[in-house]
Tab-separated table of C-alpha atoms in Angstrom:
chain	number	residue	atom	x	y	z
A	1	SER	CA	-57.216	110.091	-72.739
A	2	TYR	CA	-57.447	106.763	-70.837
A	3	ALA	CA	-57.985	104.687	-74.271
A	4	GLN	CA	-55.141	105.685	-75.726
A	5	THR	CA	-52.411	106.298	-72.657
A	6	LEU	CA	-53.272	102.331	-72.223
A	7	THR	CA	-53.166	101.476	-76.047
A	8	LEU	CA	-49.543	103.579	-75.224
A	9	LEU	CA	-48.647	101.320	-72.473
A	10	ARG	CA	-49.481	98.252	-74.163
A	11	VAL	CA	-47.735	98.818	-77.239
A	12	GLY	CA	-44.735	101.235	-76.007
A	13	ILE	CA	-43.264	99.170	-73.074
A	14	PRO	CA	-43.190	95.870	-74.416
A	15	ALA	CA	-41.719	97.233	-77.666
A	16	PHE	CA	-39.299	99.265	-75.505
A	17	PHE	CA	-38.068	96.055	-74.054
A	18	ALA	CA	-37.698	93.632	-76.283
A	19	GLY	CA	-35.133	96.326	-78.561
A	20	ALA	CA	-32.995	97.060	-75.154
A	21	SER	CA	-33.372	93.374	-74.435
A	22	ALA	CA	-32.200	92.398	-77.573
A	23	CYS	CA	-29.452	94.793	-77.619
A	24	ALA	CA	-28.699	93.292	-74.915
A	25	VAL	CA	-28.700	89.722	-76.311
A	26	TYR	CA	-27.187	90.305	-79.237
A	27	PRO	CA	-23.456	89.790	-79.206
A	28	THR	CA	-23.892	87.158	-76.395
A	29	ILE	CA	-25.669	84.559	-78.513
A	30	SER	CA	-23.445	85.882	-81.983
A	31	THR	CA	-20.361	84.433	-79.860
A	32	LEU	CA	-22.204	81.339	-78.653
A	33	ILE	CA	-23.049	80.607	-82.264
A	34	ALA	CA	-19.401	81.716	-83.664
A	35	ASP	CA	-17.921	79.001	-80.465
A	36	ALA	CA	-20.559	76.573	-81.464
A	37	ILE	CA	-19.270	76.423	-85.477
A	38	ASN	CA	-15.873	77.329	-84.504
A	39	ASP	CA	-14.666	76.805	-88.635
A	40	GLY	CA	-12.976	79.538	-90.594
A	41	GLY	CA	-14.262	78.180	-93.754
A	42	VAL	CA	-17.607	78.833	-92.714
A	43	PHE	CA	-16.951	81.803	-91.190
A	44	SER	CA	-15.968	82.872	-94.330
A	45	VAL	CA	-18.456	82.008	-96.157
A	46	VAL	CA	-21.165	83.928	-94.079
A	47	SER	CA	-19.106	86.655	-93.477
A	48	GLN	CA	-18.690	87.446	-96.732
A	49	ASP	CA	-21.803	85.895	-98.394
A	50	SER	CA	-20.353	85.723	-101.879
A	51	SER	CA	-23.241	83.052	-103.164
A	52	GLN	CA	-25.556	85.551	-101.583
A	53	TYR	CA	-28.048	83.152	-99.813
A	54	ILE	CA	-27.647	84.181	-96.539
A	55	GLN	CA	-29.152	87.897	-98.089
A	56	ASN	CA	-32.031	85.948	-100.496
A	57	ILE	CA	-32.960	84.348	-96.916
A	58	LEU	CA	-33.814	87.572	-94.950
A	59	THR	CA	-34.901	89.091	-98.650
A	60	THR	CA	-37.519	86.794	-98.539
A	61	CYS	CA	-39.027	86.121	-95.041
A	62	GLY	CA	-38.984	90.057	-94.401
A	63	LEU	CA	-40.814	90.117	-98.043
A	64	THR	CA	-43.253	87.688	-96.318
A	65	PHE	CA	-43.664	89.403	-93.021
A	66	SER	CA	-43.891	92.841	-94.774
A	67	ILE	CA	-46.733	91.279	-96.717
A	68	LEU	CA	-48.541	89.633	-94.458
A	69	VAL	CA	-48.776	92.129	-91.727
A	70	GLY	CA	-49.656	94.959	-94.315
A	71	GLN	CA	-52.573	92.677	-95.228
A	72	THR	CA	-53.561	92.570	-91.957
A	73	TYR	CA	-53.680	95.595	-91.059
A	74	TYR	CA	-55.310	97.110	-93.810
A	75	PHE	CA	-57.665	94.485	-93.403
A	76	MET	CA	-57.959	94.915	-89.873
A	77	TYR	CA	-58.304	98.663	-90.061
A	78	GLN	CA	-61.432	98.320	-92.699
A	79	GLN	CA	-63.353	96.316	-90.734
A	80	GLN	CA	-62.972	98.654	-87.550
A	81	GLU	CA	-64.209	101.336	-90.361
A	82	ALA	CA	-67.667	99.023	-90.919
A	83	VAL	CA	-68.349	98.917	-87.160
A	84	TYR	CA	-68.029	103.199	-86.985
A	85	TYR	CA	-70.535	103.134	-89.982
A	86	ALA	CA	-73.135	100.294	-88.034
A	87	LEU	CA	-73.070	102.016	-85.056
A	88	PHE	CA	-73.870	105.221	-86.198
A	89	ASP	CA	-76.467	104.281	-88.352
A	90	GLU	CA	-78.123	102.621	-85.318
A	91	VAL	CA	-77.507	104.914	-82.143
A	92	THR	CA	-79.655	106.791	-84.970
A	93	GLU	CA	-82.097	104.659	-85.444
A	94	ALA	CA	-82.325	103.826	-81.543
A	95	LYS	CA	-82.920	107.864	-81.004
A	96	SER	CA	-85.796	107.324	-83.687
A	97	LEU	CA	-87.243	104.388	-81.530
A	98	LEU	CA	-87.338	106.502	-78.468
A	99	GLU	CA	-89.103	109.409	-80.394
A	100	GLN	CA	-91.794	107.150	-81.996
A	101	VAL	CA	-92.305	105.460	-78.641
A	102	ALA	CA	-92.577	108.489	-76.839
A	103	LEU	CA	-95.604	110.023	-79.161
A	104	VAL	CA	-96.814	106.605	-79.237
A	105	CYS	CA	-97.357	105.366	-75.813
A	106	GLN	CA	-96.572	108.465	-73.703
A	107	GLY	CA	-99.060	107.813	-70.711
A	108	ARG	CA	-99.957	104.919	-70.815
A	109	ALA	CA	-99.616	102.198	-68.798
A	110	MET	CA	-96.662	100.458	-71.069
A	111	TYR	CA	-94.827	103.327	-71.504
A	112	ALA	CA	-92.711	102.729	-68.430
A	113	THR	CA	-92.627	99.278	-69.872
A	114	VAL	CA	-91.603	99.853	-73.184
A	115	LEU	CA	-88.508	102.330	-71.797
A	116	ARG	CA	-86.987	99.747	-69.575
A	117	SER	CA	-86.641	97.751	-72.814
A	118	ILE	CA	-85.544	100.016	-75.161
A	119	GLU	CA	-82.604	101.020	-71.498
A	120	LYS	CA	-82.444	96.943	-71.769
A	121	TYR	CA	-81.009	97.121	-75.147
A	122	VAL	CA	-78.463	99.994	-74.703
A	123	ASN	CA	-76.799	98.416	-71.985
A	124	ASP	CA	-76.940	94.924	-72.442
A	125	ASP	CA	-77.074	94.661	-76.435
A	126	LEU	CA	-75.157	97.908	-78.068
A	127	LYS	CA	-73.175	98.685	-75.152
A	128	GLN	CA	-71.472	95.026	-74.984
A	129	LEU	CA	-68.901	95.806	-77.535
A	130	GLY	CA	-66.735	92.809	-75.833
A	131	SER	CA	-69.255	89.804	-76.389
A	132	ASP	CA	-69.579	87.331	-78.538
A	133	PRO	CA	-71.537	88.719	-81.882
A	134	ALA	CA	-72.857	85.437	-82.505
A	135	VAL	CA	-74.392	85.022	-78.706
A	136	LEU	CA	-75.900	88.292	-79.136
A	137	LEU	CA	-77.256	87.102	-81.697
A	138	SER	CA	-78.549	83.643	-81.083
A	139	ALA	CA	-80.617	85.050	-78.272
A	140	ARG	CA	-84.211	83.637	-77.419
A	141	PRO	CA	-86.579	85.683	-79.362
A	142	VAL	CA	-88.833	85.970	-75.996
A	143	ASP	CA	-85.209	87.579	-74.418
A	144	ASP	CA	-84.935	89.678	-77.079
A	145	PRO	CA	-85.948	93.840	-75.898
A	146	LEU	CA	-86.494	95.308	-79.387
A	147	GLU	CA	-88.812	92.249	-79.598
A	148	SER	CA	-90.941	93.403	-76.173
A	149	VAL	CA	-91.087	96.647	-77.651
A	150	MET	CA	-92.663	95.358	-81.382
A	151	TYR	CA	-95.269	93.568	-79.636
A	152	MET	CA	-96.109	96.182	-76.998
A	153	THR	CA	-96.465	98.090	-79.465
A	154	SER	CA	-97.619	96.295	-82.379
A	155	VAL	CA	-100.177	94.344	-81.641
A	156	GLY	CA	-102.911	94.099	-84.085
A	157	VAL	CA	-102.419	96.571	-86.454
A	158	PRO	CA	-98.590	97.042	-86.565
A	159	SER	CA	-97.705	101.370	-86.043
A	160	SER	CA	-94.654	102.737	-87.670
A	161	VAL	CA	-93.006	101.810	-84.465
A	162	TYR	CA	-92.316	98.223	-86.104
A	163	ASP	CA	-90.547	100.201	-89.164
A	164	THR	CA	-88.412	101.355	-86.825
A	165	VAL	CA	-88.084	98.358	-84.814
A	166	ARG	CA	-86.930	96.865	-88.181
A	167	SER	CA	-84.714	99.376	-89.348
A	168	LEU	CA	-82.790	99.263	-85.848
A	169	ARG	CA	-82.585	95.071	-85.965
A	170	GLN	CA	-80.634	95.284	-89.228
A	171	ALA	CA	-78.585	97.738	-88.281
A	172	ARG	CA	-77.621	96.028	-85.132
A	173	ALA	CA	-77.277	92.684	-87.518
A	174	ALA	CA	-74.521	95.243	-89.490
A	175	ARG	CA	-72.693	95.835	-86.746
A	176	LEU	CA	-72.509	92.576	-84.881
A	177	GLY	CA	-71.036	91.452	-88.651
A	178	ALA	CA	-68.882	94.369	-88.588
A	179	LEU	CA	-67.197	92.950	-85.134
A	180	GLN	CA	-67.201	89.549	-85.418
A	181	ARG	CA	-63.775	88.953	-85.506
A	182	LYS	CA	-62.891	87.227	-89.081
A	183	LEU	CA	-59.393	86.398	-88.292
A	184	PRO	CA	-58.602	83.882	-85.346
A	185	ARG	CA	-55.924	83.727	-82.513
A	186	VAL	CA	-54.041	81.667	-84.859
A	187	HIS	CA	-52.947	84.099	-87.457
A	188	MET	CA	-50.999	85.843	-84.588
A	189	ILE	CA	-49.866	83.744	-83.670
A	190	LEU	CA	-47.691	82.655	-86.681
A	191	LEU	CA	-46.657	86.814	-87.318
A	192	TRP	CA	-45.373	86.181	-84.638
A	193	LEU	CA	-43.787	82.983	-85.119
A	194	LEU	CA	-42.337	85.009	-88.854
A	195	ALA	CA	-41.385	87.734	-86.865
A	196	CYS	CA	-38.939	85.616	-84.912
A	197	ILE	CA	-37.810	83.847	-87.882
A	198	GLU	CA	-36.821	87.127	-89.667
A	199	LEU	CA	-34.817	88.114	-86.580
A	200	VAL	CA	-33.102	85.150	-85.538
A	201	SER	CA	-31.163	85.665	-89.135
A	202	PHE	CA	-29.174	88.094	-87.581
A	203	PRO	CA	-27.148	86.426	-84.979
A	204	LEU	CA	-26.277	84.097	-87.539
A	205	LEU	CA	-24.573	86.991	-89.209
A	206	GLY	CA	-22.975	88.793	-86.324
A	207	ALA	CA	-21.428	85.691	-85.326
A	208	GLY	CA	-19.489	85.804	-88.914
A	209	THR	CA	-19.204	89.286	-88.937
A	210	GLN	CA	-17.248	88.871	-85.513
A	211	THR	CA	-14.364	87.498	-87.844
A	212	ILE	CA	-13.220	90.413	-89.013
A	213	GLY	CA	-14.278	93.195	-86.317
A	214	GLY	CA	-13.993	91.322	-83.418
A	215	TYR	CA	-16.745	91.744	-80.795
A	216	ASN	CA	-16.652	96.053	-81.029
A	217	ILE	CA	-18.891	95.259	-84.476
A	218	LEU	CA	-21.168	93.209	-82.964
A	219	THR	CA	-21.622	96.065	-80.225
A	220	VAL	CA	-22.261	98.134	-83.026
A	221	GLU	CA	-24.635	94.985	-84.919
A	222	GLY	CA	-26.411	94.517	-81.535
A	223	CYS	CA	-27.637	98.183	-81.362
A	224	LEU	CA	-28.936	97.434	-85.095
A	225	PHE	CA	-30.295	94.919	-83.857
A	226	GLY	CA	-32.709	96.345	-80.842
A	227	ILE	CA	-33.954	99.331	-82.937
A	228	MET	CA	-35.013	96.260	-85.675
A	229	THR	CA	-36.918	94.331	-82.693
A	230	PHE	CA	-38.285	97.639	-81.040
A	231	GLY	CA	-39.762	98.559	-84.626
A	232	ILE	CA	-41.519	95.003	-85.369
A	233	VAL	CA	-42.791	94.034	-82.300
A	234	MET	CA	-44.424	97.691	-82.114
A	235	THR	CA	-46.364	97.166	-85.021
A	236	LEU	CA	-46.854	93.863	-84.292
A	237	ARG	CA	-48.741	95.234	-80.917
A	238	VAL	CA	-50.852	97.826	-83.084
A	239	VAL	CA	-52.100	94.836	-85.062
A	240	GLY	CA	-52.643	93.535	-81.808
A	241	GLU	CA	-54.782	96.283	-80.699
A	242	LEU	CA	-56.865	96.912	-83.747
A	243	TRP	CA	-57.660	92.731	-83.087
A	244	ARG	CA	-58.899	93.750	-80.216
A	245	PRO	CA	-63.200	94.349	-80.243
A	246	ALA	CA	-62.970	97.211	-77.579
A	247	GLY	CA	-60.500	98.502	-74.705
A	248	GLY	CA	-57.923	101.062	-76.956
A	249	ALA	CA	-57.356	103.963	-78.898
A	250	TYR	CA	-57.936	101.787	-82.169
A	251	ASN	CA	-61.155	101.209	-81.084
A	252	VAL	CA	-64.886	102.329	-81.188
A	253	ASP	CA	-65.734	102.240	-77.254
A	254	ALA	CA	-65.066	105.312	-76.422
A	255	VAL	CA	-66.625	106.666	-79.481
A	256	LEU	CA	-69.308	104.842	-78.369
A	257	SER	CA	-69.650	105.980	-75.531
A	258	VAL	CA	-70.473	109.324	-76.447
A	259	MET	CA	-73.215	108.317	-78.793
A	260	VAL	CA	-74.831	107.854	-76.221
A	261	ARG	CA	-74.402	109.594	-73.872
A	262	GLY	CA	-77.842	111.595	-74.874
A	263	LEU	CA	-79.456	108.061	-75.826
A	264	GLU	CA	-79.115	107.747	-71.880
A	265	ARG	CA	-79.788	110.428	-70.083
A	266	GLU	CA	-83.498	111.053	-71.905
A	267	LEU	CA	-84.066	107.486	-71.078
A	268	LYS	CA	-83.074	108.145	-67.332
A	269	GLU	CA	-85.394	111.352	-67.584
A	270	ARG	CA	-88.505	109.514	-69.421
A	271	LEU	CA	-88.550	106.881	-67.042
A	272	ALA	CA	-88.065	109.858	-63.952
A	273	GLY	CA	-91.214	110.889	-65.365
A	274	ARG	CA	-89.489	114.515	-67.379
A	275	GLY	CA	-88.992	113.261	-70.413
A	276	GLY	CA	-91.253	116.520	-71.474
A	277	ASN	CA	-94.765	117.589	-70.708
A	278	GLU	CA	-97.337	115.671	-69.977
A	279	ARG	CA	-100.244	115.311	-73.636
A	280	SER	CA	-103.143	115.911	-73.064
A	281	PRO	CA	-105.812	112.312	-73.692
A	282	GLY	CA	-107.180	114.085	-76.654
A	283	THR	CA	-104.015	115.260	-78.380
A	284	MET	CA	-102.304	111.565	-77.172
A	285	THR	CA	-105.153	109.636	-79.668
A	286	ILE	CA	-104.992	111.593	-82.264
A	287	MET	CA	-101.305	111.023	-82.050
A	288	GLY	CA	-101.520	107.292	-81.669
A	289	GLU	CA	-104.040	107.583	-84.715
A	290	ALA	CA	-101.925	109.464	-87.080
A	291	THR	CA	-98.964	106.886	-86.380
A	292	GLY	CA	-100.881	103.797	-86.217
A	293	GLY	CA	-101.170	102.944	-82.159
A	294	ALA	CA	-103.245	100.668	-80.506
A	295	PRO	CA	-106.783	99.649	-82.020
A	296	ASP	CA	-108.659	101.555	-79.306
A	297	ASP	CA	-107.862	104.639	-80.201
A	298	GLY	CA	-110.886	104.862	-82.199
A	299	ARG	CA	-113.461	103.673	-79.651
A	300	VAL	CA	-111.442	106.671	-77.200
A	301	MET	CA	-112.130	109.422	-79.499
A	302	GLU	CA	-115.766	108.218	-80.136
A	303	VAL	CA	-116.336	108.522	-76.191
A	304	GLU	CA	-114.473	111.660	-75.795
A	305	ARG	CA	-117.176	112.782	-78.713
A	306	LYS	CA	-120.058	112.019	-76.862
A	307	GLU	CA	-118.579	113.421	-73.774
A	308	ARG	CA	-118.801	117.051	-76.417
A	309	ARG	CA	-121.494	116.422	-77.341
A	310	GLY	CA	-123.110	116.164	-73.458
A	311	GLU	CA	-121.760	118.564	-72.369
A	312	ARG	CA	-122.388	120.886	-75.455
A	313	GLY	CA	-126.686	119.780	-74.736
């Protein structure tokens, strides 16, 4: 799919170029460091590492990098899992709201307005995965389409739509809370900085080993250094894809577009007047009373009873 191809390009291309560049410049950087040192005693210590000082540094940097990257990946993966669960709950509640609105409001003047409010909620809230969740939650109640739906269907005695809107708001809050970024951008910068610290140690070792194996050993080490650089950059790019709120194979926007497809189609059909057979006024009145409709349902039923009595008379 497009999202998977885009993620593959965003991860693979930078990692490939980083690995190829590291392989190409490794012998040159190691030679420059050797020329700057130009001390036989230092070369002897670096090449043999009898005190294991450099080895301990590399072990410490590698272990720290592995722990931080692993924990970051696990945390972001859990966050994506929470987003999936929240979206499934929210889309289910949105479909329930549409069904109840169709039963309670169909045939009334406010029906189209309620449907447009639900459509606005789907387009401007549910599908806005890239927007800041805190900004969406801070909107005024007068700008909330769910508030409009609840007001139009629950004036006077609250109907069953009120409970569905409340459940939908709770699912929306869970979705916004899961989408909120818990790790700041500076966390990703620090991970890249730690990776650079780990990689920078290897050309120093190459400056010592070239005194033993010559320039050819730097070529072999450069290939291994390029492979290691490719793996580290690829890992950090995958973590960066998980950090993105939308637009990749690790995100939920592709799944969400499939989940809301039926909901959007039904909304368009109902707004166009093809959302099902029109019920008679008597049926709509009884359905409205059973589901806690508007307070004037009882008066409409009374008028219908009087009309039937007049026809019998």
